[in-house]
Amino acid sequence: MIDAVLLGTGGMLPLPGRWLSCLVIRVNGHITLFDCGEGTQIAWRESGWGFRRLGAICISHTHADHVAGLPGLLHAVANAGRTEPIRVFGPVGTAEVVSALRAIAPVLPYEVLVTELRSGQRFTLPGGLAGSCETGEHALPVLAFRADLPRSRA
């Protein structure tokens, strides 16, 4: 089973009670975040889910309303005691943006591993999820992500 919490559904700027794009899912105790807009760590804390089990972040595209929350979130995860690497998946250009945002979060107790994806690529997400992505239409490279539970063998 996949548990999901829409942490942010606002667009372009955060509003009282409505944060920017972010969705968190949990499978078998492992957490994956989709987008990380401003205010993600605040909305996440309000959800009651802990930060330590975050294993992957999928970035749809690198506009600020989808990535500006990353430095603060990385610190929140560090303060929660995580030492295992976190994977970041996104379209071409994601590594450069994550590197720039890490300038204000340079020292973390875990490694941040960035993988730039192209349409149709498959990858593995925490909890045994099978990830895939397809190209979307936007002003810059954008990916639409899909996460599937492994098929049970009957």
mmCIF file of C-alpha atoms in Angstrom:
data_model
loop_
_atom_site.group_PDB
_atom_site.id
_atom_site.type_symbol
_atom_site.label_atom_id
_atom_site.label_comp_id
_atom_site.label_asym_id
_atom_site.label_seq_id
_atom_site.Cartn_x
_atom_site.Cartn_y
_atom_site.Cartn_z
ATOM 1 C CA MET A 1 0.000 0.000 0.000
ATOM 2 C CA ILE A 2 1.136 3.544 -0.767
ATOM 3 C CA ASP A 3 0.302 6.281 1.775
ATOM 4 C CA ALA A 4 0.275 9.778 0.269
ATOM 5 C CA VAL A 5 0.000 13.300 1.659
ATOM 6 C CA LEU A 6 -0.376 16.348 -0.573
ATOM 7 C CA LEU A 7 1.718 18.816 1.388
ATOM 8 C CA GLY A 8 1.476 21.666 -1.102
ATOM 9 C CA THR A 9 -0.890 22.414 -3.944
ATOM 10 C CA GLY A 10 -0.388 26.143 -4.435
ATOM 11 C CA GLY A 11 1.223 27.703 -7.451
ATOM 12 C CA MET A 12 3.986 30.303 -7.773
ATOM 13 C CA LEU A 13 3.887 31.672 -4.200
ATOM 14 C CA PRO A 14 2.895 30.226 -0.834
ATOM 15 C CA LEU A 15 -0.333 31.410 0.730
ATOM 16 C CA PRO A 16 -1.540 31.050 4.326
ATOM 17 C CA GLY A 17 -2.485 27.404 4.691
ATOM 18 C CA ARG A 18 -1.509 26.566 1.098
ATOM 19 C CA TRP A 19 2.104 25.657 0.411
ATOM 20 C CA LEU A 20 3.881 25.191 -2.904
ATOM 21 C CA SER A 21 4.123 21.951 -4.871
ATOM 22 C CA CYS A 22 5.064 18.909 -2.848
ATOM 23 C CA LEU A 23 3.724 15.405 -2.393
ATOM 24 C CA VAL A 24 5.136 12.832 -0.006
ATOM 25 C CA ILE A 25 4.511 9.096 -0.270
ATOM 26 C CA ARG A 26 5.361 6.293 2.134
ATOM 27 C CA VAL A 27 5.785 2.608 1.268
ATOM 28 C CA ASN A 28 6.979 0.023 3.783
ATOM 29 C CA GLY A 29 8.230 2.850 6.028
ATOM 30 C CA HIS A 30 10.295 4.451 3.239
ATOM 31 C CA ILE A 31 9.516 7.992 2.071
ATOM 32 C CA THR A 32 9.779 9.643 -1.346
ATOM 33 C CA LEU A 33 9.068 13.326 -1.967
ATOM 34 C CA PHE A 34 7.799 14.693 -5.278
ATOM 35 C CA ASP A 35 8.838 18.341 -5.727
ATOM 36 C CA CYS A 36 10.021 20.552 -2.896
ATOM 37 C CA GLY A 37 8.464 24.000 -3.048
ATOM 38 C CA GLU A 38 8.945 26.692 -0.449
ATOM 39 C CA GLY A 39 7.340 25.692 2.846
ATOM 40 C CA THR A 40 7.710 21.943 2.308
ATOM 41 C CA GLN A 41 9.341 21.341 5.682
ATOM 42 C CA ILE A 42 6.597 23.307 7.475
ATOM 43 C CA ALA A 43 3.769 21.411 5.773
ATOM 44 C CA TRP A 44 5.634 18.130 6.299
ATOM 45 C CA ARG A 45 6.025 18.791 10.018
ATOM 46 C CA GLU A 46 2.285 19.518 10.245
ATOM 47 C CA SER A 47 1.558 16.129 8.619
ATOM 48 C CA GLY A 48 3.121 14.311 11.566
ATOM 49 C CA TRP A 49 5.415 12.214 9.373
ATOM 50 C CA GLY A 50 9.097 12.177 10.354
ATOM 51 C CA PHE A 51 11.920 13.382 8.105
ATOM 52 C CA ARG A 52 14.530 10.687 8.778
ATOM 53 C CA ARG A 53 13.122 8.069 6.387
ATOM 54 C CA LEU A 54 13.263 10.326 3.312
ATOM 55 C CA GLY A 55 15.228 8.326 0.749
ATOM 56 C CA ALA A 56 14.450 10.029 -2.550
ATOM 57 C CA ILE A 57 13.241 13.302 -4.019
ATOM 58 C CA CYS A 58 11.736 13.474 -7.513
ATOM 59 C CA ILE A 59 11.881 16.956 -9.035
ATOM 60 C CA SER A 60 9.479 17.531 -11.936
ATOM 61 C CA HIS A 61 11.288 20.663 -13.126
ATOM 62 C CA THR A 62 13.591 23.307 -11.731
ATOM 63 C CA HIS A 63 11.373 26.366 -11.425
ATOM 64 C CA ALA A 64 11.740 27.883 -7.956
ATOM 65 C CA ASP A 65 8.202 26.968 -6.860
ATOM 66 C CA HIS A 66 9.228 23.299 -7.205
ATOM 67 C CA VAL A 67 12.759 23.397 -5.682
ATOM 68 C CA ALA A 68 13.159 26.423 -3.375
ATOM 69 C CA GLY A 69 12.348 24.380 -0.266
ATOM 70 C CA LEU A 70 15.230 21.981 -0.839
ATOM 71 C CA PRO A 71 17.962 23.573 1.366
ATOM 72 C CA GLY A 72 15.721 23.830 4.419
ATOM 73 C CA LEU A 73 14.356 20.338 3.910
ATOM 74 C CA LEU A 74 17.854 18.864 3.622
ATOM 75 C CA HIS A 75 18.724 20.486 6.965
ATOM 76 C CA ALA A 76 15.511 19.164 8.562
ATOM 77 C CA VAL A 77 16.404 15.652 7.387
ATOM 78 C CA ALA A 78 19.944 16.058 8.761
ATOM 79 C CA ASN A 79 18.586 17.266 12.109
ATOM 80 C CA ALA A 80 16.360 14.167 12.200
ATOM 81 C CA GLY A 81 19.498 12.024 12.256
ATOM 82 C CA ARG A 82 19.663 10.626 8.729
ATOM 83 C CA THR A 83 23.115 9.480 7.599
ATOM 84 C CA GLU A 84 22.153 7.290 4.622
ATOM 85 C CA PRO A 85 22.345 8.855 1.130
ATOM 86 C CA ILE A 86 19.340 10.593 -0.416
ATOM 87 C CA ARG A 87 18.685 10.195 -4.143
ATOM 88 C CA VAL A 88 17.418 13.148 -6.176
ATOM 89 C CA PHE A 89 15.849 12.425 -9.564
ATOM 90 C CA GLY A 90 14.953 15.086 -12.095
ATOM 91 C CA PRO A 91 15.230 16.265 -15.680
ATOM 92 C CA VAL A 92 18.408 17.474 -17.369
ATOM 93 C CA GLY A 93 19.681 20.511 -15.434
ATOM 94 C CA THR A 94 18.676 19.201 -12.002
ATOM 95 C CA ALA A 95 22.260 18.520 -10.887
ATOM 96 C CA GLU A 96 23.296 22.125 -11.512
ATOM 97 C CA VAL A 97 20.294 23.512 -9.605
ATOM 98 C CA VAL A 98 20.754 21.138 -6.660
ATOM 99 C CA SER A 99 24.452 22.045 -6.529
ATOM 100 C CA ALA A 100 23.601 25.765 -6.448
ATOM 101 C CA LEU A 101 20.996 25.266 -3.694
ATOM 102 C CA ARG A 102 23.510 23.199 -1.719
ATOM 103 C CA ALA A 103 25.671 26.340 -1.449
ATOM 104 C CA ILE A 104 23.452 27.271 1.517
ATOM 105 C CA ALA A 105 23.306 23.673 2.785
ATOM 106 C CA PRO A 106 26.912 22.588 2.143
ATOM 107 C CA VAL A 107 27.519 20.308 5.125
ATOM 108 C CA LEU A 108 25.155 17.376 5.604
ATOM 109 C CA PRO A 109 25.707 14.052 7.398
ATOM 110 C CA TYR A 110 24.599 12.163 4.288
ATOM 111 C CA GLU A 111 25.403 12.171 0.591
ATOM 112 C CA VAL A 112 23.005 13.726 -1.950
ATOM 113 C CA LEU A 113 23.126 11.706 -5.174
ATOM 114 C CA VAL A 114 21.570 13.373 -8.224
ATOM 115 C CA THR A 115 20.394 11.421 -11.266
ATOM 116 C CA GLU A 116 19.205 13.312 -14.323
ATOM 117 C CA LEU A 117 16.567 11.354 -16.210
ATOM 118 C CA ARG A 118 15.202 11.371 -19.722
ATOM 119 C CA SER A 119 11.727 10.401 -20.854
ATOM 120 C CA GLY A 120 11.014 6.692 -20.599
ATOM 121 C CA GLN A 121 13.740 5.917 -18.084
ATOM 122 C CA ARG A 122 12.995 3.528 -15.235
ATOM 123 C CA PHE A 123 14.577 3.698 -11.794
ATOM 124 C CA THR A 124 14.076 2.322 -8.293
ATOM 125 C CA LEU A 125 12.562 4.327 -5.441
ATOM 126 C CA PRO A 126 12.691 3.517 -1.721
ATOM 127 C CA GLY A 127 10.372 0.805 -0.463
ATOM 128 C CA GLY A 128 10.809 -1.219 -3.642
ATOM 129 C CA LEU A 129 8.788 1.130 -5.828
ATOM 130 C CA ALA A 130 9.391 1.007 -9.563
ATOM 131 C CA GLY A 131 9.784 4.563 -10.835
ATOM 132 C CA SER A 132 9.371 5.801 -14.376
ATOM 133 C CA CYS A 133 9.015 9.169 -16.054
ATOM 134 C CA GLU A 134 7.769 10.770 -19.238
ATOM 135 C CA THR A 135 8.392 14.190 -20.711
ATOM 136 C CA GLY A 136 5.852 16.913 -20.027
ATOM 137 C CA GLU A 137 5.350 20.281 -21.681
ATOM 138 C CA HIS A 138 6.554 23.393 -19.896
ATOM 139 C CA ALA A 139 8.956 26.316 -20.382
ATOM 140 C CA LEU A 140 11.955 24.131 -19.494
ATOM 141 C CA PRO A 141 12.642 20.381 -19.236
ATOM 142 C CA VAL A 142 9.918 18.732 -17.173
ATOM 143 C CA LEU A 143 9.167 15.143 -16.172
ATOM 144 C CA ALA A 144 5.949 13.497 -15.040
ATOM 145 C CA PHE A 145 6.758 10.726 -12.553
ATOM 146 C CA ARG A 146 5.042 7.419 -11.853
ATOM 147 C CA ALA A 147 5.686 5.108 -8.890
ATOM 148 C CA ASP A 148 4.360 1.552 -8.972
ATOM 149 C CA LEU A 149 4.282 -1.118 -6.299
ATOM 150 C CA PRO A 150 5.992 -4.323 -7.394
ATOM 151 C CA ARG A 151 3.512 -6.803 -8.823
ATOM 152 C CA SER A 152 2.699 -9.609 -6.434
ATOM 153 C CA ARG A 153 3.298 -13.090 -7.700
ATOM 154 C CA ALA A 154 0.134 -15.130 -7.380
#
